[in-house]
Short mmCIF file of C-alpha atoms in Angstrom, two decimals:
data_model
loop_
_atom_site.label_atom_id
_atom_site.label_comp_id
_atom_site.label_asym_id
_atom_site.label_seq_id
_atom_site.Cartn_x
_atom_site.Cartn_y
_atom_site.Cartn_z
CA GLN A 1 16.68 -3.31 2.65
CA VAL A 2 14.76 -0.53 4.37
CA GLN A 3 11.27 -1.49 5.46
CA LEU A 4 8.68 0.71 7.13
CA VAL A 5 5.40 -0.91 8.10
CA GLU A 6 2.55 1.14 9.51
CA SER A 7 -0.26 -0.33 11.57
CA GLY A 8 -3.06 0.66 13.90
CA GLY A 9 -5.38 2.50 11.54
CA GLY A 10 -9.12 2.10 11.67
CA VAL A 11 -12.44 3.84 12.17
CA VAL A 12 -12.71 6.21 15.13
CA GLN A 13 -15.38 8.66 16.24
CA PRO A 14 -14.77 12.41 16.23
CA GLY A 15 -13.18 13.61 19.45
CA ARG A 16 -11.67 10.22 20.24
CA SER A 17 -8.02 9.13 20.16
CA LEU A 18 -6.00 6.66 18.16
CA ARG A 19 -2.35 5.63 18.06
CA VAL A 20 -0.72 4.37 14.88
CA SER A 21 2.71 2.76 14.70
CA CYS A 22 5.53 2.41 12.20
CA ALA A 23 7.84 -0.59 12.57
CA ALA A 24 11.25 -0.14 10.96
CA SER A 25 13.87 -2.61 9.79
CA GLY A 26 16.84 -2.81 7.46
CA PHE A 27 18.68 0.20 8.88
CA THR A 28 19.94 1.62 12.17
CA PHE A 29 16.67 3.17 13.33
CA SER A 30 18.22 5.31 16.06
CA ASN A 31 20.34 7.21 13.52
CA TYR A 32 17.51 8.69 11.46
CA GLY A 33 14.80 11.26 11.81
CA ILE A 34 11.38 9.95 10.78
CA HIS A 35 8.35 11.87 9.51
CA TRP A 36 4.62 11.33 9.23
CA VAL A 37 2.92 12.41 5.99
CA ARG A 38 -0.79 11.99 5.36
CA GLN A 39 -3.06 11.90 2.34
CA ALA A 40 -6.80 12.42 2.52
CA PRO A 41 -8.84 10.27 0.09
CA GLY A 42 -8.38 11.58 -3.44
CA LYS A 43 -6.26 14.50 -2.23
CA GLY A 44 -2.61 15.51 -2.13
CA LEU A 45 0.17 14.97 0.38
CA GLU A 46 0.33 16.82 3.68
CA TRP A 47 3.27 16.78 6.07
CA VAL A 48 2.22 16.02 9.65
CA GLY A 49 5.44 16.23 11.62
CA VAL A 50 8.89 14.87 12.39
CA ILE A 51 10.84 13.44 15.29
CA GLY A 52 14.63 13.60 15.52
CA ASN A 53 16.74 10.48 15.65
CA ASP A 54 16.98 10.40 19.43
CA GLY A 55 13.50 11.78 20.06
CA ASP A 56 14.69 15.08 21.46
CA VAL A 57 13.15 17.27 18.78
CA GLN A 58 9.69 17.26 17.22
CA TYR A 59 8.06 19.65 14.78
CA TYR A 60 4.42 19.62 13.73
CA ALA A 61 2.17 21.08 11.10
CA ASP A 62 -0.13 23.79 12.45
CA SER A 63 -3.16 21.64 11.53
CA VAL A 64 -2.21 19.00 14.14
CA LYS A 65 -0.19 20.96 16.69
CA GLY A 66 -1.47 20.41 20.21
CA ARG A 67 -3.52 17.34 19.19
CA PHE A 68 -0.93 14.95 17.71
CA THR A 69 2.28 13.72 19.34
CA ILE A 70 5.10 11.85 17.66
CA SER A 71 7.29 9.57 19.75
CA ARG A 72 9.71 6.73 19.17
CA ASP A 73 11.13 3.72 20.96
CA ASN A 74 14.60 3.13 19.56
CA SER A 75 14.91 -0.13 21.49
CA LYS A 76 11.91 -1.47 19.54
CA ASN A 77 12.69 0.24 16.21
CA THR A 78 9.20 1.71 16.28
CA LEU A 79 7.70 5.15 15.68
CA TYR A 80 4.34 6.25 17.03
CA LEU A 81 1.76 8.87 16.19
CA GLN A 82 -0.68 9.59 19.02
CA MET A 83 -3.73 11.38 17.65
CA ASN A 84 -6.12 13.01 20.11
CA ASN A 85 -9.35 14.94 19.61
CA LEU A 86 -9.68 13.57 16.09
CA ARG A 87 -11.71 15.45 13.50
CA ALA A 88 -13.32 14.38 10.24
CA GLU A 89 -10.64 16.28 8.35
CA ASP A 90 -7.98 14.00 9.87
CA THR A 91 -9.31 11.14 7.74
CA ALA A 92 -6.37 10.05 5.62
CA VAL A 93 -3.78 7.43 4.84
CA TYR A 94 -0.88 8.03 7.21
CA TYR A 95 2.61 7.26 5.92
CA CYS A 96 5.85 7.17 7.86
CA ALA A 97 8.89 8.26 5.87
CA LYS A 98 12.60 8.14 6.64
CA GLU A 99 15.12 10.90 6.13
CA PRO A 100 17.89 10.00 3.67
CA GLN A 101 20.86 10.91 5.86
CA LYS A 102 21.83 10.21 9.45
CA TYR A 103 21.04 12.52 12.34
CA ARG A 104 19.84 15.94 11.08
CA GLY A 105 19.25 14.85 7.49
CA PRO A 106 17.48 16.83 4.78
CA TRP A 107 13.72 16.45 4.87
CA TYR A 108 13.02 14.65 1.64
CA PHE A 109 12.04 10.99 1.54
CA GLN A 110 13.62 8.07 -0.28
CA ASP A 111 11.84 5.47 1.88
CA TRP A 112 8.14 5.30 2.71
CA GLY A 113 5.85 2.80 4.36
CA GLN A 114 2.72 1.50 2.65
CA GLY A 115 0.44 3.63 4.81
CA THR A 116 -2.39 2.97 7.25
CA LEU A 117 -5.90 4.38 6.80
CA VAL A 118 -7.49 6.38 9.61
CA SER A 119 -11.17 7.19 9.17
CA VAL A 120 -12.82 9.63 11.54
CA SER A 121 -16.57 9.22 11.41
CA SER A 122 -19.55 8.94 13.69
CA GLU B 1 4.90 28.74 5.00
CA ILE B 2 6.00 28.25 1.39
CA VAL B 3 3.09 27.52 -0.96
CA LEU B 4 3.93 25.39 -4.00
CA THR B 5 1.73 25.70 -7.08
CA GLN B 6 2.01 23.01 -9.75
CA SER B 7 0.91 23.33 -13.34
CA PRO B 8 -0.80 22.11 -15.30
CA GLY B 9 -3.33 20.28 -13.14
CA THR B 10 -3.74 17.51 -15.68
CA LEU B 11 -1.79 16.50 -18.78
CA SER B 12 -3.08 14.09 -21.44
CA LEU B 13 -0.23 12.59 -23.43
CA SER B 14 0.82 9.44 -25.27
CA PRO B 15 3.64 7.01 -24.46
CA GLY B 16 6.88 8.11 -26.08
CA GLU B 17 6.12 11.82 -25.83
CA ARG B 18 8.18 14.37 -23.91
CA THR B 19 6.69 16.55 -21.20
CA THR B 20 7.58 19.22 -18.65
CA LEU B 21 5.85 19.76 -15.32
CA PHE B 22 6.10 23.04 -13.41
CA CYS B 23 6.33 23.94 -9.73
CA ARG B 24 6.32 27.55 -8.55
CA ALA B 25 7.07 28.55 -4.95
CA SER B 26 5.54 31.54 -3.17
CA GLN B 27 9.01 32.51 -1.96
CA SER B 28 12.54 31.47 -2.76
CA VAL B 29 13.40 27.88 -1.86
CA SER B 30 16.66 27.85 0.05
CA SER B 31 19.58 25.83 -1.28
CA ASN B 32 17.36 24.46 -4.05
CA SER B 33 15.72 22.19 -1.46
CA LEU B 34 13.11 20.94 -3.88
CA ALA B 35 12.12 17.32 -4.52
CA TRP B 36 9.81 15.58 -6.99
CA TYR B 37 7.78 12.41 -6.44
CA ARG B 38 5.66 10.12 -8.60
CA GLN B 39 2.67 8.40 -7.04
CA LYS B 40 0.76 5.57 -8.67
CA PRO B 41 -2.75 4.67 -7.44
CA GLY B 42 -2.74 2.78 -4.16
CA GLN B 43 1.00 3.23 -3.66
CA ALA B 44 3.24 5.44 -1.58
CA PRO B 45 5.04 8.25 -3.40
CA ARG B 46 8.40 7.45 -4.98
CA LEU B 47 11.25 9.94 -4.86
CA LEU B 48 12.44 10.97 -8.34
CA ILE B 49 14.53 14.11 -7.84
CA TYR B 50 16.07 15.90 -4.85
CA GLY B 51 18.11 19.09 -4.64
CA ALA B 52 16.13 20.31 -7.66
CA SER B 53 18.23 18.34 -10.16
CA ASN B 54 19.67 15.17 -8.59
CA ARG B 55 18.14 11.87 -9.61
CA ALA B 56 17.34 9.53 -6.76
CA THR B 57 18.70 6.02 -6.59
CA GLY B 58 17.36 3.80 -9.35
CA ILE B 59 15.60 6.59 -11.26
CA PRO B 60 16.17 6.37 -15.03
CA ASP B 61 17.80 9.23 -16.90
CA ARG B 62 14.63 10.07 -18.80
CA PHE B 63 13.73 12.06 -15.66
CA SER B 64 15.48 15.39 -15.16
CA GLY B 65 14.90 18.31 -12.84
CA SER B 66 15.96 21.91 -13.06
CA GLY B 67 15.28 25.35 -11.65
CA SER B 68 16.19 27.59 -8.76
CA GLY B 69 14.71 30.24 -6.54
CA THR B 70 10.96 30.04 -7.07
CA ASP B 71 10.61 28.18 -10.38
CA PHE B 72 11.31 24.49 -10.90
CA THR B 73 10.62 21.94 -13.62
CA LEU B 74 10.51 18.18 -14.01
CA THR B 75 11.04 16.89 -17.53
CA ILE B 76 10.30 13.36 -18.69
CA SER B 77 12.02 12.86 -22.03
CA ARG B 78 10.09 9.85 -23.23
CA LEU B 79 6.97 8.70 -21.41
CA GLU B 80 6.72 5.05 -20.45
CA PRO B 81 3.41 3.39 -19.42
CA GLU B 82 4.41 3.46 -15.73
CA ASP B 83 4.87 7.24 -15.86
CA PHE B 84 1.12 7.87 -16.08
CA ALA B 85 0.54 8.83 -12.46
CA VAL B 86 0.39 11.89 -10.20
CA TYR B 87 3.51 14.00 -9.62
CA TYR B 88 4.20 16.14 -6.58
CA CYS B 89 6.87 18.70 -5.84
CA GLN B 90 7.98 19.27 -2.24
CA HIS B 91 10.16 21.88 -0.61
CA TYR B 92 12.27 20.88 2.38
CA GLY B 93 14.44 23.91 3.06
CA SER B 94 12.50 25.04 6.10
CA SER B 95 9.68 23.99 8.38
CA PRO B 96 6.92 23.36 7.60
CA ILE B 97 7.57 21.07 4.66
CA THR B 98 4.93 21.62 1.99
CA PHE B 99 3.88 19.78 -1.15
CA GLY B 100 2.36 21.05 -4.34
CA GLN B 101 -1.20 20.01 -5.14
CA GLY B 102 -0.03 17.58 -7.82
CA THR B 103 -0.08 17.19 -11.59
CA ARG B 104 -1.97 14.22 -12.99
CA LEU B 105 -0.43 12.69 -16.09
CA GLU B 106 -2.97 10.62 -18.00
CA ILE B 107 -2.88 8.57 -21.15
CA LYS B 108 -4.38 10.30 -24.17
#
Protein backbone atom coordinates (compact mmCIF):
# COMPACT_ATOMS: atom_id res chain seq x y z
CA GLN A 1 0.00 0.00 0.00
CA VAL A 2 0.99 3.64 -0.28
CA GLN A 3 3.58 4.76 2.26
CA LEU A 4 5.01 8.22 2.72
CA VAL A 5 7.69 8.64 5.37
CA GLU A 6 9.06 12.07 6.23
CA SER A 7 12.41 12.60 7.90
CA GLY A 8 14.98 15.28 8.61
CA GLY A 9 13.10 17.49 11.03
CA GLY A 10 14.74 19.00 14.07
CA VAL A 11 15.66 22.20 15.86
CA VAL A 12 17.26 24.94 13.79
CA GLN A 13 18.16 28.55 14.52
CA PRO A 14 16.39 31.44 12.79
CA GLY A 15 18.01 32.34 9.49
CA ARG A 16 19.51 28.88 9.02
CA SER A 17 18.55 26.17 6.53
CA LEU A 18 17.16 22.67 6.77
CA ARG A 19 16.16 20.00 4.26
CA VAL A 20 13.42 17.49 5.01
CA SER A 21 12.68 14.41 2.92
CA CYS A 22 9.71 12.23 2.08
CA ALA A 23 10.40 8.63 1.05
CA ALA A 24 7.63 7.03 -0.98
CA SER A 25 6.70 3.42 -1.64
CA GLY A 26 3.75 1.33 -2.74
CA PHE A 27 3.03 3.27 -5.93
CA THR A 28 4.75 4.54 -9.08
CA PHE A 29 6.27 7.68 -7.59
CA SER A 30 7.11 9.30 -10.93
CA ASN A 31 3.44 9.37 -11.95
CA TYR A 32 2.14 11.58 -9.14
CA GLY A 33 2.37 15.16 -8.03
CA ILE A 34 3.30 15.49 -4.35
CA HIS A 35 2.55 18.34 -1.95
CA TRP A 36 3.90 19.65 1.34
CA VAL A 37 1.37 20.74 3.97
CA ARG A 38 2.37 22.06 7.38
CA GLN A 39 0.71 22.48 10.75
CA ALA A 40 2.01 24.78 13.45
CA PRO A 41 1.61 23.45 17.03
CA GLY A 42 -2.05 23.62 18.03
CA LYS A 43 -3.01 25.31 14.75
CA GLY A 44 -4.68 24.41 11.47
CA LEU A 45 -3.36 23.11 8.17
CA GLU A 46 -1.42 25.28 5.74
CA TRP A 47 -0.48 24.30 2.20
CA VAL A 48 3.21 24.89 1.46
CA GLY A 49 3.59 23.89 -2.16
CA VAL A 50 3.54 21.22 -4.84
CA ILE A 51 5.83 19.64 -7.39
CA GLY A 52 4.58 17.98 -10.57
CA ASN A 53 5.19 14.33 -11.27
CA ASP A 54 8.30 14.91 -13.36
CA GLY A 55 9.53 17.90 -11.38
CA ASP A 56 8.91 20.42 -14.13
CA VAL A 57 6.34 22.48 -12.27
CA GLN A 58 6.30 23.84 -8.73
CA TYR A 59 3.88 26.16 -6.99
CA TYR A 60 4.34 27.70 -3.56
CA ALA A 61 2.36 29.50 -0.92
CA ASP A 62 3.22 33.20 -0.68
CA SER A 63 4.44 32.66 2.90
CA VAL A 64 7.36 30.49 1.70
CA LYS A 65 7.94 31.68 -1.86
CA GLY A 66 11.59 32.56 -2.45
CA ARG A 67 12.73 30.75 0.72
CA PHE A 68 11.53 27.15 0.21
CA THR A 69 12.23 24.88 -2.75
CA ILE A 70 10.56 21.57 -3.52
CA SER A 71 12.44 18.99 -5.56
CA ARG A 72 12.24 15.29 -6.23
CA ASP A 73 14.45 12.40 -7.27
CA ASN A 74 12.25 9.93 -9.11
CA SER A 75 15.09 7.39 -9.26
CA LYS A 76 15.10 7.33 -5.44
CA ASN A 77 11.33 7.71 -4.93
CA THR A 78 12.06 10.68 -2.69
CA LEU A 79 10.70 14.20 -2.34
CA TYR A 80 12.60 17.05 -0.72
CA LEU A 81 11.77 20.37 0.88
CA GLN A 82 14.73 22.74 1.13
CA MET A 83 13.97 25.47 3.65
CA ASN A 84 16.23 28.52 3.75
CA ASN A 85 16.20 31.63 5.93
CA LEU A 86 13.93 29.91 8.44
CA ARG A 87 11.74 31.97 10.74
CA ALA A 88 10.04 31.19 14.04
CA GLU A 89 6.70 31.11 12.24
CA ASP A 90 7.94 28.19 10.11
CA THR A 91 7.82 25.97 13.21
CA ALA A 92 5.42 23.18 12.32
CA VAL A 93 4.89 19.54 11.53
CA TYR A 94 5.57 19.12 7.83
CA TYR A 95 3.54 16.50 5.98
CA CYS A 96 4.01 15.23 2.44
CA ALA A 97 0.79 14.27 0.69
CA LYS A 98 0.14 12.52 -2.61
CA GLU A 99 -2.35 13.54 -5.27
CA PRO A 100 -5.04 10.92 -5.91
CA GLN A 101 -4.67 10.69 -9.69
CA LYS A 102 -1.74 10.36 -12.06
CA TYR A 103 0.02 13.29 -13.67
CA ARG A 104 -2.00 16.52 -13.22
CA GLY A 105 -4.33 15.16 -10.56
CA PRO A 106 -6.76 17.15 -8.43
CA TRP A 107 -5.16 18.67 -5.37
CA TYR A 108 -6.87 16.83 -2.57
CA PHE A 109 -5.09 14.18 -0.52
CA GLN A 110 -6.00 10.56 0.13
CA ASP A 111 -2.48 9.66 1.31
CA TRP A 112 -0.37 11.49 3.87
CA GLY A 113 2.87 10.82 5.68
CA GLN A 114 3.11 10.89 9.47
CA GLY A 115 4.89 14.25 9.47
CA THR A 116 8.23 15.56 10.69
CA LEU A 117 8.55 18.38 13.23
CA VAL A 118 10.66 21.42 12.40
CA SER A 119 11.31 23.82 15.28
CA VAL A 120 12.90 27.17 14.56
CA SER A 121 14.32 28.62 17.74
CA SER A 122 17.43 30.30 19.03
CA GLU B 1 -6.87 33.44 -2.53
CA ILE B 2 -10.08 31.75 -1.40
CA VAL B 3 -10.69 32.07 2.35
CA LEU B 4 -12.67 29.24 3.94
CA THR B 5 -14.57 29.95 7.16
CA GLN B 6 -15.80 26.98 9.19
CA SER B 7 -18.53 27.06 11.78
CA PRO B 8 -19.04 26.46 14.54
CA GLY B 9 -15.57 26.58 16.06
CA THR B 10 -16.41 23.91 18.60
CA LEU B 11 -19.29 21.46 18.98
CA SER B 12 -20.06 19.51 22.15
CA LEU B 13 -22.15 16.44 21.41
CA SER B 14 -22.78 12.88 22.56
CA PRO B 15 -22.14 9.61 20.72
CA GLY B 16 -25.13 8.63 18.61
CA GLU B 17 -26.16 12.21 17.85
CA ARG B 18 -26.35 13.75 14.38
CA THR B 19 -24.43 16.88 13.46
CA THR B 20 -23.72 19.24 10.57
CA LEU B 21 -20.53 21.22 10.06
CA PHE B 22 -20.37 24.27 7.80
CA CYS B 23 -17.74 25.67 5.44
CA ARG B 24 -18.23 28.98 3.65
CA ALA B 25 -15.90 30.20 0.88
CA SER B 26 -15.08 33.85 0.19
CA GLN B 27 -15.73 33.22 -3.50
CA SER B 28 -17.26 30.46 -5.55
CA VAL B 29 -15.35 27.17 -5.49
CA SER B 30 -14.93 25.94 -9.04
CA SER B 31 -16.29 22.53 -10.00
CA ASN B 32 -17.23 21.89 -6.38
CA SER B 33 -13.53 21.29 -5.64
CA LEU B 34 -14.09 21.01 -1.92
CA ALA B 35 -12.78 18.28 0.40
CA TRP B 36 -13.30 17.43 4.07
CA TYR B 37 -10.79 15.84 6.45
CA ARG B 38 -10.89 14.49 10.00
CA GLN B 39 -7.80 14.80 12.15
CA LYS B 40 -7.30 12.99 15.43
CA PRO B 41 -4.62 14.19 17.90
CA GLY B 42 -1.10 13.25 16.85
CA GLN B 43 -2.23 11.91 13.47
CA ALA B 44 -2.22 13.12 9.90
CA PRO B 45 -5.55 14.26 8.46
CA ARG B 46 -7.77 11.62 6.87
CA LEU B 47 -9.73 12.38 3.72
CA LEU B 48 -13.49 11.96 4.21
CA ILE B 49 -15.13 13.71 1.25
CA TYR B 50 -13.92 15.08 -2.10
CA GLY B 51 -15.79 16.84 -4.88
CA ALA B 52 -18.10 18.24 -2.18
CA SER B 53 -20.15 15.03 -1.92
CA ASN B 54 -18.07 11.96 -2.80
CA ARG B 55 -17.01 9.69 0.03
CA ALA B 56 -13.37 8.67 -0.01
CA THR B 57 -12.29 5.06 -0.01
CA GLY B 58 -13.20 3.27 3.21
CA ILE B 59 -15.30 6.10 4.65
CA PRO B 60 -18.57 4.87 6.19
CA ASP B 61 -21.90 6.12 4.89
CA ARG B 62 -22.67 8.00 8.10
CA PHE B 63 -20.54 10.77 6.55
CA SER B 64 -22.12 12.84 3.79
CA GLY B 65 -21.16 16.08 2.10
CA SER B 66 -23.21 18.58 0.18
CA GLY B 67 -23.19 22.11 -1.15
CA SER B 68 -22.02 24.16 -4.09
CA GLY B 69 -20.71 27.59 -4.94
CA THR B 70 -19.71 29.13 -1.62
CA ASP B 71 -21.59 27.05 0.96
CA PHE B 72 -20.76 23.47 1.90
CA THR B 73 -21.74 21.09 4.69
CA LEU B 74 -20.48 17.87 6.23
CA THR B 75 -23.09 15.80 8.02
CA ILE B 76 -22.35 12.92 10.38
CA SER B 77 -25.57 10.99 10.88
CA ARG B 78 -24.63 9.12 14.04
CA LEU B 79 -21.50 10.04 15.96
CA GLU B 80 -19.10 7.26 16.89
CA PRO B 81 -16.36 7.67 19.54
CA GLU B 82 -13.67 7.99 16.84
CA ASP B 83 -15.49 10.95 15.28
CA PHE B 84 -14.57 13.27 18.16
CA ALA B 85 -11.72 15.11 16.46
CA VAL B 86 -11.03 18.23 14.40
CA TYR B 87 -12.55 18.62 10.93
CA TYR B 88 -11.13 20.73 8.12
CA CYS B 89 -12.54 21.75 4.78
CA GLN B 90 -10.17 22.42 1.87
CA HIS B 91 -10.67 23.91 -1.56
CA TYR B 92 -8.53 22.64 -4.42
CA GLY B 93 -9.99 24.29 -7.50
CA SER B 94 -7.21 26.82 -7.88
CA SER B 95 -3.84 27.76 -6.46
CA PRO B 96 -3.23 28.41 -3.66
CA ILE B 97 -4.99 25.55 -1.92
CA THR B 98 -6.48 26.76 1.35
CA PHE B 99 -7.97 25.07 4.40
CA GLY B 100 -10.60 26.25 6.81
CA GLN B 101 -9.54 26.93 10.39
CA GLY B 102 -11.21 23.76 11.63
CA THR B 103 -14.19 22.68 13.72
CA ARG B 104 -13.45 20.80 16.93
CA LEU B 105 -15.98 18.11 17.79
CA GLU B 106 -15.81 17.21 21.46
CA ILE B 107 -17.63 14.79 23.69
CA LYS B 108 -20.32 16.37 25.83
